[in-house]
Short mmCIF file of C-alpha atoms in Angstrom, two decimals:
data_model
loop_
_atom_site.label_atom_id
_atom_site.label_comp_id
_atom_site.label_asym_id
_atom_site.label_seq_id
_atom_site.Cartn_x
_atom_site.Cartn_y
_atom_site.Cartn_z
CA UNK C 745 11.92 25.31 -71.16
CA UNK C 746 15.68 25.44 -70.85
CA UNK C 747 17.99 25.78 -67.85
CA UNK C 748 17.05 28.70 -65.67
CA UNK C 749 18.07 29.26 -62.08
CA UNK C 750 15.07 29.01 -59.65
CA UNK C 751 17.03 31.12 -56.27
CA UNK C 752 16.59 30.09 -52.87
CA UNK C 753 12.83 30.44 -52.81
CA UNK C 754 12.18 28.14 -55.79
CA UNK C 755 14.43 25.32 -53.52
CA UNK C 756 13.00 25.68 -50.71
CA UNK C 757 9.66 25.72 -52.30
CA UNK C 758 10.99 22.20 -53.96
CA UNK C 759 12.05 20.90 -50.66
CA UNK C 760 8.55 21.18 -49.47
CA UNK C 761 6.49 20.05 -51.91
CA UNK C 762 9.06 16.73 -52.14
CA UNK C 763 8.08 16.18 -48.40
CA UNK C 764 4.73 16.29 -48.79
CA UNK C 765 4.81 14.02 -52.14
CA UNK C 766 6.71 11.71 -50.04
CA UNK C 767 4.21 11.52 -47.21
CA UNK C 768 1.43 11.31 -49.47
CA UNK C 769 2.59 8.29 -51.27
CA UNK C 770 3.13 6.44 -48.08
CA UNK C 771 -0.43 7.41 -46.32
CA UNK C 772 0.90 4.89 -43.62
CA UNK C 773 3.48 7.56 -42.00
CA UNK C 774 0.28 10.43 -42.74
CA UNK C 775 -2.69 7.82 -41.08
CA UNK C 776 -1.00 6.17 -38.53
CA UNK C 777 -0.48 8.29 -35.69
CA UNK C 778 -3.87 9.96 -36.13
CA UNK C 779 -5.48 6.59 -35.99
CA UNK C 780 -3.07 6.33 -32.95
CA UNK C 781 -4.32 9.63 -31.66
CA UNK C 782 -7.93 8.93 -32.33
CA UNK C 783 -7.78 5.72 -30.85
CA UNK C 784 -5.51 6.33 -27.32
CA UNK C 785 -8.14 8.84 -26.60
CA UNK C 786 -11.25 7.24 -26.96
CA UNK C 787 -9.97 4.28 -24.58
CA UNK C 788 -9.78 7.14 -21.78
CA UNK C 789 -13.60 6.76 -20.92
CA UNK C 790 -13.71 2.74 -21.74
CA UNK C 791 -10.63 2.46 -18.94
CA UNK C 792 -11.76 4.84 -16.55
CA UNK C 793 -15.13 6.50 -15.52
CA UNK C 794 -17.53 7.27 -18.69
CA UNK C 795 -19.48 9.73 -16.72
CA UNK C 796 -19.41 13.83 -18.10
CA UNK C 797 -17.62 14.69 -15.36
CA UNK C 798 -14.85 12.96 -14.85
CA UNK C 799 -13.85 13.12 -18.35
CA UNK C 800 -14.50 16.95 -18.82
CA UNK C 801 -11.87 17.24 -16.02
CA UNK C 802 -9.05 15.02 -17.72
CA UNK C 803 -10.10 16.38 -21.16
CA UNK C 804 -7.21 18.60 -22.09
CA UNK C 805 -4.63 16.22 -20.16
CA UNK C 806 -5.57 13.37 -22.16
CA UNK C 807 -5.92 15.40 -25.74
CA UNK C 808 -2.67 17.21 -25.29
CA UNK C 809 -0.44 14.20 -23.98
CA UNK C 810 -2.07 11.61 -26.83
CA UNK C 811 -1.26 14.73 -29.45
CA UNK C 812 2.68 14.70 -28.38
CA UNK C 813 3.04 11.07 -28.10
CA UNK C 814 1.43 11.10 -31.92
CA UNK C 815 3.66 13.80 -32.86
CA UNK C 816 6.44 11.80 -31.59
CA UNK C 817 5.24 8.57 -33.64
CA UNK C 818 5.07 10.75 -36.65
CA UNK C 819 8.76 11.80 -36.25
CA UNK C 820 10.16 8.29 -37.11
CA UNK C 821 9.51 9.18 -41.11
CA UNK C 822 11.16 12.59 -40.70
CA UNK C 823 14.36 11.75 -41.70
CA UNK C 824 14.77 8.06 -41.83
CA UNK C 825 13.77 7.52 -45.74
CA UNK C 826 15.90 10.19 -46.97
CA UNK C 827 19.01 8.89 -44.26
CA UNK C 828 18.91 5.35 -46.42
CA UNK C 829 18.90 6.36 -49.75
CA UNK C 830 21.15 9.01 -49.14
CA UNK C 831 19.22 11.61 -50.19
CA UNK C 832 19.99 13.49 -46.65
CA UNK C 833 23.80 13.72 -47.69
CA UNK C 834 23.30 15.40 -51.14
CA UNK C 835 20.95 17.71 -49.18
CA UNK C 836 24.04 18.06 -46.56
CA UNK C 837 26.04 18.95 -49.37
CA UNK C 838 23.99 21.05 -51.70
CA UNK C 839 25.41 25.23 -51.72
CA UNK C 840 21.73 26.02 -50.40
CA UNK C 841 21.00 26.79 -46.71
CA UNK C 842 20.33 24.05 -44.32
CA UNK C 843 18.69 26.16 -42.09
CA UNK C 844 15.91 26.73 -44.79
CA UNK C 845 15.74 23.39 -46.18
CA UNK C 846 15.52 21.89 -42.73
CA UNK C 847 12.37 24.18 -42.08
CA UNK C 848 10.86 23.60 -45.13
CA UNK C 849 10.63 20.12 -44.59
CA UNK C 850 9.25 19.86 -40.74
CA UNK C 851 6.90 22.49 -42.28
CA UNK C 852 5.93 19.82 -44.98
CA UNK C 853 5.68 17.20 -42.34
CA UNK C 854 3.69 19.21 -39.97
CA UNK C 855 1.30 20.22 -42.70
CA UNK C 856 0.09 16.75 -43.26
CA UNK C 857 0.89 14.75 -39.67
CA UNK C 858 0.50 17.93 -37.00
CA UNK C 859 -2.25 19.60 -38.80
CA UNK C 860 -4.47 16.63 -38.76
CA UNK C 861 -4.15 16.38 -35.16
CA UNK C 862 -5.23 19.86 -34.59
CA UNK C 863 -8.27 19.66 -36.89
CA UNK C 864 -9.61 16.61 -35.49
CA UNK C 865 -9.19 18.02 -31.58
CA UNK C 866 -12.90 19.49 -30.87
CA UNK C 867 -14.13 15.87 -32.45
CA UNK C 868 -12.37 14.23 -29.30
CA UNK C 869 -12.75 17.06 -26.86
CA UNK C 870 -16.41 16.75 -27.49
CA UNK C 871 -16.15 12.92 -27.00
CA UNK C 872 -14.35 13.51 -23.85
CA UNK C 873 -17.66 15.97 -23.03
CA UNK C 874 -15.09 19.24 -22.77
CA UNK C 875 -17.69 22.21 -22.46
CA UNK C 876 -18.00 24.30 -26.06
CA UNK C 877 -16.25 27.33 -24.77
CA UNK C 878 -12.85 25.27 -24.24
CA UNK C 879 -12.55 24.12 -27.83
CA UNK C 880 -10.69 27.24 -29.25
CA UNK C 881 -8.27 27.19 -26.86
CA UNK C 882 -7.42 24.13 -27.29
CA UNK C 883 -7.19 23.80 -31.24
CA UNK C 884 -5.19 27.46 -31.15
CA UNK C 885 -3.24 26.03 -28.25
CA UNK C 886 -2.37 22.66 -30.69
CA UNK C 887 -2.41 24.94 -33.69
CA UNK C 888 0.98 26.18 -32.06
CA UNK C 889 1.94 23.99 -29.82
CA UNK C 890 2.38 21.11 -32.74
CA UNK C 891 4.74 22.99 -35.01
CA UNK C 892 6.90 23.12 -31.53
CA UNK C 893 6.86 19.51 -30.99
CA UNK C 894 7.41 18.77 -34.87
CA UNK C 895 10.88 20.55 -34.37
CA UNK C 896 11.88 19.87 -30.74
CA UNK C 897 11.01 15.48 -31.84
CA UNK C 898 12.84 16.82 -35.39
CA UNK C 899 16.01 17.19 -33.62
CA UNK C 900 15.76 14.64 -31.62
CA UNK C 901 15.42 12.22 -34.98
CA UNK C 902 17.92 13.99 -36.38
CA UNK C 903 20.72 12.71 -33.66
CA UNK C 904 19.02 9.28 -33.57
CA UNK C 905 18.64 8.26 -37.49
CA UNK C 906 21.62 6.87 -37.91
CA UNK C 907 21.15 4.19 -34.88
CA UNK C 908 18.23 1.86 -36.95
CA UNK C 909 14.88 2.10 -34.46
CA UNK C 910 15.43 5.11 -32.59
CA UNK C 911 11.76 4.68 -30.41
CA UNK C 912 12.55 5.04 -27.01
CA UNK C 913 15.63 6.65 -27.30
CA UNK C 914 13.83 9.04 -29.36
CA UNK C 915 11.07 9.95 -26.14
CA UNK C 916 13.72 9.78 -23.30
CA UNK C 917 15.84 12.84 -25.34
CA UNK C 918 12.13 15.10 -26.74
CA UNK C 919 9.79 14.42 -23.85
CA UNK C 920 11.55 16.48 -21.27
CA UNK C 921 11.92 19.16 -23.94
CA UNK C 922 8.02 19.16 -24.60
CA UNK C 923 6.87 19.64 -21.11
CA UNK C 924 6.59 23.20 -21.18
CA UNK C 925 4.33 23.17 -24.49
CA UNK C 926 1.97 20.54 -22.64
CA UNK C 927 1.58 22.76 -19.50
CA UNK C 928 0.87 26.10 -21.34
CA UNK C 929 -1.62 24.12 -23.64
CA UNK C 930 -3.10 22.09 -20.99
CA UNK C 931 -3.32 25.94 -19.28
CA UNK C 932 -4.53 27.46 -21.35
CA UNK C 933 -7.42 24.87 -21.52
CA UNK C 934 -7.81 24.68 -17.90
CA UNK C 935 -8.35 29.09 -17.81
CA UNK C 936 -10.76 28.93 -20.67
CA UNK C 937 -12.88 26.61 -18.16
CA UNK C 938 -11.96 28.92 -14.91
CA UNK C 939 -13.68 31.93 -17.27
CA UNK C 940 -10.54 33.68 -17.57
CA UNK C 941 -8.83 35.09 -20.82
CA UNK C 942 -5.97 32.66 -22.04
CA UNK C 943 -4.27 35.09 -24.32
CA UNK C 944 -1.29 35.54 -21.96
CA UNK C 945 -0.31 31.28 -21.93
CA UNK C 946 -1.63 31.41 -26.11
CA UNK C 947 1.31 34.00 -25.76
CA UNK C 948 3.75 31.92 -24.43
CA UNK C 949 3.14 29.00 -26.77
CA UNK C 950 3.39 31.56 -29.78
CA UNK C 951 6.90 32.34 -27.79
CA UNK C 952 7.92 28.85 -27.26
CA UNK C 953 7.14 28.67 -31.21
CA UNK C 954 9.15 31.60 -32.28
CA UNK C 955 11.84 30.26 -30.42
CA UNK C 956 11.81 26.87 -31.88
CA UNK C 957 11.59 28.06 -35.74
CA UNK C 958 14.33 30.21 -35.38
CA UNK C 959 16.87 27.90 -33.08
CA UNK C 960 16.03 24.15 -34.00
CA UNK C 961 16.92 24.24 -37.17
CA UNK C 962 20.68 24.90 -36.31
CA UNK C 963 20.09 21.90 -33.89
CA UNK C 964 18.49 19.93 -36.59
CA UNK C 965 21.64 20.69 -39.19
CA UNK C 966 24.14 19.86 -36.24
CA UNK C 967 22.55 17.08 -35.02
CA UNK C 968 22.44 15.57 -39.17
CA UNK C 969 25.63 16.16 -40.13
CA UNK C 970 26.91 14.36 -36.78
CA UNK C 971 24.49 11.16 -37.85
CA UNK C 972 25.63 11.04 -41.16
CA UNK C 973 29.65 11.51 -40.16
CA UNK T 1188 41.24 22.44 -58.14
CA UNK T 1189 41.17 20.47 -54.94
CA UNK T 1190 44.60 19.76 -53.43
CA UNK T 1191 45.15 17.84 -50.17
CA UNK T 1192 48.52 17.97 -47.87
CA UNK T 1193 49.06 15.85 -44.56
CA UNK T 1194 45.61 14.41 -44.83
CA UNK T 1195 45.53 11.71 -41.93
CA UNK T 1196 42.36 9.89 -40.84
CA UNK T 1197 42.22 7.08 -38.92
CA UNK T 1198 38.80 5.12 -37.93
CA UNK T 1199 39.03 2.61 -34.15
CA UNK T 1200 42.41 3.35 -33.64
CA UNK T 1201 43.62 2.00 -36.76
CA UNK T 1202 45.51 4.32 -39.14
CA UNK T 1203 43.45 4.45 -42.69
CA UNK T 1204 46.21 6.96 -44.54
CA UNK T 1205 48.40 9.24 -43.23
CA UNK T 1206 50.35 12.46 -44.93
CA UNK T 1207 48.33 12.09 -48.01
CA UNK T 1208 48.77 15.07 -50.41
CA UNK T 1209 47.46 15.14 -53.83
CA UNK T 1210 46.62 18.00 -55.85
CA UNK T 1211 43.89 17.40 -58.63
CA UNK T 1212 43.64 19.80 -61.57
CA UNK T 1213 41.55 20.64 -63.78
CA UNK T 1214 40.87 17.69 -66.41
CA UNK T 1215 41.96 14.85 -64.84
CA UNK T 1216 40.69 11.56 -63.79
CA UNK T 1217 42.09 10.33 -60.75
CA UNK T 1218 41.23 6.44 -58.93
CA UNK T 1219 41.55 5.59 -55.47
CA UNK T 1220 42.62 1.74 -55.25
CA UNK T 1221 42.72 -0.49 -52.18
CA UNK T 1222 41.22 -3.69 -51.24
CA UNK T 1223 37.90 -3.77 -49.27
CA UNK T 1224 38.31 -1.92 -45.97
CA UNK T 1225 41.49 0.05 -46.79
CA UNK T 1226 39.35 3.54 -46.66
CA UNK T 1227 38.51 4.39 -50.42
CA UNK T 1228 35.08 5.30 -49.12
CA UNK T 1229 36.26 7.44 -45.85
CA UNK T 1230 38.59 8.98 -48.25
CA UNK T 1231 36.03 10.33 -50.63
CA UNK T 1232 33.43 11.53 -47.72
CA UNK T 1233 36.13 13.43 -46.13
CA UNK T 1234 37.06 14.90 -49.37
CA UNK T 1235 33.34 15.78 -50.08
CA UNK T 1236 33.01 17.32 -46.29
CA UNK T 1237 30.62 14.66 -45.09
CA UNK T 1238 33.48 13.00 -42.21
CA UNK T 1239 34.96 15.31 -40.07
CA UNK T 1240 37.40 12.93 -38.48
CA UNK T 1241 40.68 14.26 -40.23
CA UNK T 1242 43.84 16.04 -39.78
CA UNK T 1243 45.81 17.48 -42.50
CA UNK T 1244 44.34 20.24 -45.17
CA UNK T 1245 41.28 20.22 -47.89
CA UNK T 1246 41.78 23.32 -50.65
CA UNK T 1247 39.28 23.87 -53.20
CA UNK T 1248 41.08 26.51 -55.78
CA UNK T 1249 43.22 27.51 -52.96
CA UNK T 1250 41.75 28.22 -50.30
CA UNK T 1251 40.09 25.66 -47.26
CA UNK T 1252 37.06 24.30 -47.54
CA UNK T 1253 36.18 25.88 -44.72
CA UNK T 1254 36.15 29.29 -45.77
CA UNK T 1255 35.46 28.26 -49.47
CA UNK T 1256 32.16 26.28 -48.25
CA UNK T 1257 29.37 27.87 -50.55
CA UNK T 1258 32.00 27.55 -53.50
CA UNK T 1259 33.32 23.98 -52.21
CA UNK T 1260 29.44 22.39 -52.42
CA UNK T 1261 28.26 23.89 -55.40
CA UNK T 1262 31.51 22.56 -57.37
CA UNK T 1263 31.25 19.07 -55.99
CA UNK T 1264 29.32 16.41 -56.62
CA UNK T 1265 29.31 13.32 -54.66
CA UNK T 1266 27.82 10.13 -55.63
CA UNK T 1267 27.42 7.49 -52.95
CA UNK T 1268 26.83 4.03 -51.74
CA UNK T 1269 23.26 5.14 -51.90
CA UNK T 1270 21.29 5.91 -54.70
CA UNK T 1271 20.16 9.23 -53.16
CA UNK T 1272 16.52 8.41 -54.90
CA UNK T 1273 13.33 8.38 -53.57
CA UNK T 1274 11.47 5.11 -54.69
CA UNK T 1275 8.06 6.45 -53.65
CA UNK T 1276 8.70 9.25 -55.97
CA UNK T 1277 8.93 8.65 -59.77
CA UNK T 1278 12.35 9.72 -61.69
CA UNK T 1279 11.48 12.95 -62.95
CA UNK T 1280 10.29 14.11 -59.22
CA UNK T 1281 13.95 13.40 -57.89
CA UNK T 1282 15.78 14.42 -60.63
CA UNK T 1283 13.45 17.96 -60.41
CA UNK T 1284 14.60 18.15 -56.56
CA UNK T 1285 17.83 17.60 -57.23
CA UNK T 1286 17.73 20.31 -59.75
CA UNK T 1287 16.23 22.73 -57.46
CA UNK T 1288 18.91 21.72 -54.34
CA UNK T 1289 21.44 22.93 -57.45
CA UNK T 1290 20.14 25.66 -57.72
CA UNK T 1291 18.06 25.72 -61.46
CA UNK T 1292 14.99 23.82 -63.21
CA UNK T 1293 15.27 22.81 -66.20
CA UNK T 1294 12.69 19.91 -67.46
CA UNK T 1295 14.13 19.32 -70.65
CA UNK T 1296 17.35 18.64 -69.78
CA UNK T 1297 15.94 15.85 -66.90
CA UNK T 1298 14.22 14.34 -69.88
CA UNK T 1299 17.35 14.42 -72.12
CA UNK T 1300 19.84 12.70 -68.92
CA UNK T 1301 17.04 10.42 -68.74
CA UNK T 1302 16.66 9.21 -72.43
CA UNK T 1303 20.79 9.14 -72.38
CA UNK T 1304 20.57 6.55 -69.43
CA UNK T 1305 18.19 4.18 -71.38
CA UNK T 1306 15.30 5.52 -69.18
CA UNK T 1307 12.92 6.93 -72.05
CA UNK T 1308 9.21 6.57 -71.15
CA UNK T 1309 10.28 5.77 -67.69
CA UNK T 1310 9.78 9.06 -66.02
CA UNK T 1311 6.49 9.12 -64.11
CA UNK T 1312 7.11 5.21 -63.09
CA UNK T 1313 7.74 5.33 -59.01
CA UNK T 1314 11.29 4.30 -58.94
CA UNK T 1315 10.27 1.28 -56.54
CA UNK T 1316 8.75 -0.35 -59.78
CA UNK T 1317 12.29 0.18 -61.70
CA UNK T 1318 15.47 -2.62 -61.52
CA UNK T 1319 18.10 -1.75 -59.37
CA UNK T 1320 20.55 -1.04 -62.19
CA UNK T 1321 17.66 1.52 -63.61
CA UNK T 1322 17.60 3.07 -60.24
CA UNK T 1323 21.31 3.20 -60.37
CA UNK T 1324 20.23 4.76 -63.65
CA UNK T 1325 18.71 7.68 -62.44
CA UNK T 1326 21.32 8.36 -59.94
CA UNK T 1327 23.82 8.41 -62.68
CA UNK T 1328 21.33 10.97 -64.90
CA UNK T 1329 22.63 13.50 -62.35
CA UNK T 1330 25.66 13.44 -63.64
CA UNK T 1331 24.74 15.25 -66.95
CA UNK T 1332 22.57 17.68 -64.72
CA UNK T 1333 24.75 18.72 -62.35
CA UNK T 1334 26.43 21.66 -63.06
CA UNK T 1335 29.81 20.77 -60.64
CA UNK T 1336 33.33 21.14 -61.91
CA UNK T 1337 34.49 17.75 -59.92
CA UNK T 1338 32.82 14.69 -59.88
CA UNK T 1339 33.33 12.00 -56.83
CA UNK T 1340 32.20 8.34 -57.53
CA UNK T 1341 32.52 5.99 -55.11
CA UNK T 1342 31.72 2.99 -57.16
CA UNK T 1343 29.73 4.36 -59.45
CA UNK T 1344 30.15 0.91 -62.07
CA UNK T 1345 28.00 -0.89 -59.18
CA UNK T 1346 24.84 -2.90 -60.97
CA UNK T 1347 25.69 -1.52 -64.51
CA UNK T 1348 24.93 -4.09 -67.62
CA UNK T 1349 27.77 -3.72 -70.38
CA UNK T 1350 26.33 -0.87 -72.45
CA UNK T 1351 25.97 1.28 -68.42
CA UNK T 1352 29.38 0.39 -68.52
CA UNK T 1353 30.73 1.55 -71.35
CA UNK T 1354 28.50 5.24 -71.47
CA UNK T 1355 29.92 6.09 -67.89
CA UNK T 1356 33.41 5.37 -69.10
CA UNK T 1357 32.79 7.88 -72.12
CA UNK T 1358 30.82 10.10 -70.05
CA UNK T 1359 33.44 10.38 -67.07
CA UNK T 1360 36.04 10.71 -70.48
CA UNK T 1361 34.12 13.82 -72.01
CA UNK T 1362 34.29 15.79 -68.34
CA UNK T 1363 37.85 14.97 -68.15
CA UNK T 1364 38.04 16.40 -71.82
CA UNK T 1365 35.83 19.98 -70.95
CA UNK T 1366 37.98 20.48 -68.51
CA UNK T 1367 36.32 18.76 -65.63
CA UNK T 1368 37.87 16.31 -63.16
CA UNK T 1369 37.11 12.81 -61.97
CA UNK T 1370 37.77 11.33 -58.55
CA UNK T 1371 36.41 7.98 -58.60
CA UNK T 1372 36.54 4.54 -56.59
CA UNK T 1373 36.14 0.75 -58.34
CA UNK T 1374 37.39 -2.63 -58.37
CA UNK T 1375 35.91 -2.35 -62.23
CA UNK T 1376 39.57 -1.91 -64.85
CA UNK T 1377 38.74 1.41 -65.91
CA UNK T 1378 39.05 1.65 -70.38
CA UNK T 1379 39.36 5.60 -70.47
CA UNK T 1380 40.72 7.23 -73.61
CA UNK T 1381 42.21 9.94 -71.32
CA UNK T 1382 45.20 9.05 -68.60
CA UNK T 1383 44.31 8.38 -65.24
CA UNK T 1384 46.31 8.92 -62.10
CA UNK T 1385 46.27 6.70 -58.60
CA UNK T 1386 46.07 6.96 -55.11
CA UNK T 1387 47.01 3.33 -53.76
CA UNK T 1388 45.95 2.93 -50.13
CA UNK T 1389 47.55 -0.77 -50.03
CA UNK T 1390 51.01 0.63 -51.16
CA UNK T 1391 50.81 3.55 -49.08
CA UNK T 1392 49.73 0.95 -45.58
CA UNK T 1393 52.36 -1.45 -46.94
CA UNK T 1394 55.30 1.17 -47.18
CA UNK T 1395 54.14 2.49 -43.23
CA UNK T 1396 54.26 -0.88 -41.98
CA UNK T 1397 57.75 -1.30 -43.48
CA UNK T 1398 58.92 2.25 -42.20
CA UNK T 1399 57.67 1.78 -38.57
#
């Protein structure tokens, strides 16, 4: 095989599968926050009331929040491995586009930290005692509500890698910017139980997600090549 | 190839150059000298459009960097502090990425950049089982990969044996020779068979401290 150019596509597509080598050879930044997630949750009925119906009514509350805070635990191995070794400025300076690269690589992390989360949901929500008919929302509601936290906690990393631990800095800057994904997911949750269709809030989160891939990743590049200035 | 003209930068109020112009052309080899401190390193990142803080203009083949950007990037490579190496990921993984970010594949030629760097047989080893002068190693196999016209090295001698030495000093030779150029930062006395111009930051502070 000799030298042949690969285009965009063939970057982008090596961009992605570098994240999710990276991830996999450090199952630490992949397992921890869904041990994290797994683990906040099921203190919910040891803390408070075990009985079915206290729980089935803080269900989706307790699900959603644990899911952002484990999003935002995930975050920290976004872009701090590739900020040390430099890796982040030959990516800064590469002719390819940011914007792709940048997207490429919170899709690589979401695949293997966000997706987790989602799969493992109806596990929980049963545990919590969430009636059947509520699960689908809530795994389509965390199906696209974490790719929306992955970027909004993405930029967020990005403007705090180059200040060592980042942690709380990191949850006073994304948490305000998440609240809107909780309360459509939580809604759409809470309507599923009422009997009423939750299309029009699934809607909103596909919005809220359309918005995110196509403006955070201009945040994301700003935000970078201000931390590594 | 790049030429600079009233470059000034200066980092907590203190003045690191000021009306610095330079123009480098094509197949030269030009060092930045100055003691620890005196801005080698700022000079090179604002040179390679990672710092922004700077007056003055960047060209690249006569126009600004600015407008030239797409050109600029894929004619420069810059070769940090930092390794720019993954050490969960084995040699030939980073060296394919970098590849890709470059815009081509080529596996043969990885292999070949590695064997030149003493790396044979080391490809699928995670880099966090190599030395740190073989991870330096690898860094320094993108050298013969990268398919950029100028080359800048901030101390790119750093945790070299002898021989690691001696092959970078031919290697950033040949470039000179095909008509490449060299920009390059060490405290190492360079031994190139080609002539090699200076920028001296210590002259430069020395001869504003005298004139203000």
């Amino acid at each position: 095989m000799s030298r042949h150019s690969v285009g965009v596509l063939g970057s982008l597509r090596a961009t992605f599968m570098r994240e999710l080598l990276i991830i996999w050879r450090s199952p630490g930044d992949m397992v921890n926050p869904l041990m994290f997630f797994v683990i906040a949750v099921s203190l919910f009925p040891l803390g408070g009331d075990p009985s079915p119906a206290y729980l089935s009514g803080i269900a989706a509350g307790v699900v959603w929040v644990t899911a952002l805070l484990a999003v935002m635990l995930s975050m920290e191995s976004l872009f701090r491995g590739d900020y040390e070794d430099g890796s982040l400025e030959q990516l800064l300076l590469s002719p390819q586009p940011l914007y792709f690269h940048l997207l490429a690589k919170v899709a690589g992390h979401w695949l293997l930290t966000g997706l987790p989360l989602v799969l493992l949901s109806p596990l929980l929500a049963m545990m919590l005692a969430l009636p059947e008919q509520a699960y689908a929302p809530l795994m389509l509601g965390l199906l696209l509500g974490t790719p929306t936290l992955n970027l909004i906690g993405a930029i967020g990393m990005a403007l705090t890698v180059g200040l060592g631990r980042s942690g709380l800095l990191l949850a006073v800057l994304v948490l305000p910017l998440s609240i809107p994904v909780l309360v459509f997911g939580t809604g759409m949750v809470q309507t599923a139980l009422a009997g009423l269709p939750f299309t029009g809030l699934a809607a909103l989160l596909g919005a809220l997600l359309a918005l995110a891939l196509s403006l955070a990743p201009l945040a994301i590049g700003a935000a970078l090549r201000i931390s590594v200035n | 190839m790049l030429s600079v003209s009233a470059l000034h930068c200066e980092r907590d109020e203190r003045v690191l150059f000021t009306g610095l112009a330079f123009t480098i052309a094509a197949g030269e080899v030009w060092q930045v000298q100055g003691q620890n401190g005196s801005g080698k390193t700022t000079l090179l990142r604002v040179l390679c459009g990672l710092n922004h803080d700077y007056s003055g203009g960047i060209f690249w083949q006569g126009d600004t960097i600015t407008r030239q950007a797409e050109n600029f990037r894929a004619g420069v490579f810059y070769l940090g502090h930092s390794p720019a190496i993954n050490k969960a990921l084995t040699p030939l993984q980073n060296l394919r990425w970098f590849c890709a970010v470059s815009g081509f594949a080529d596996d043969t030629a990885i292999t070949a950049a590695l064997a030149e760097q003493g790396l044979r047989g080391y490809g699928e080893v995670p880099c966090h089982h190599l030395s740190a002068g073989q991870q330096r190693r690898v860094s320094l196999a993108r050298l013969a990969l990268s398919p950029a016209l100028l080359w800048i090295l901030d101390e790119p001698f750093t945790a070299l044996d002898r021989h690691g030495v001696a092959a970078l000093e031919r290697q950033i030779a040949a470039k000179a020779h095909a008509g490449g150029s060299v920009l390059l930062t060490t405290h190492h006395p360079l031994q190139l068979d080609c002539e090699v111009k200076r920028i001296d930051l210590d002259a430069r502070a020395r001869q504003q401290a005298l004139s203000a």
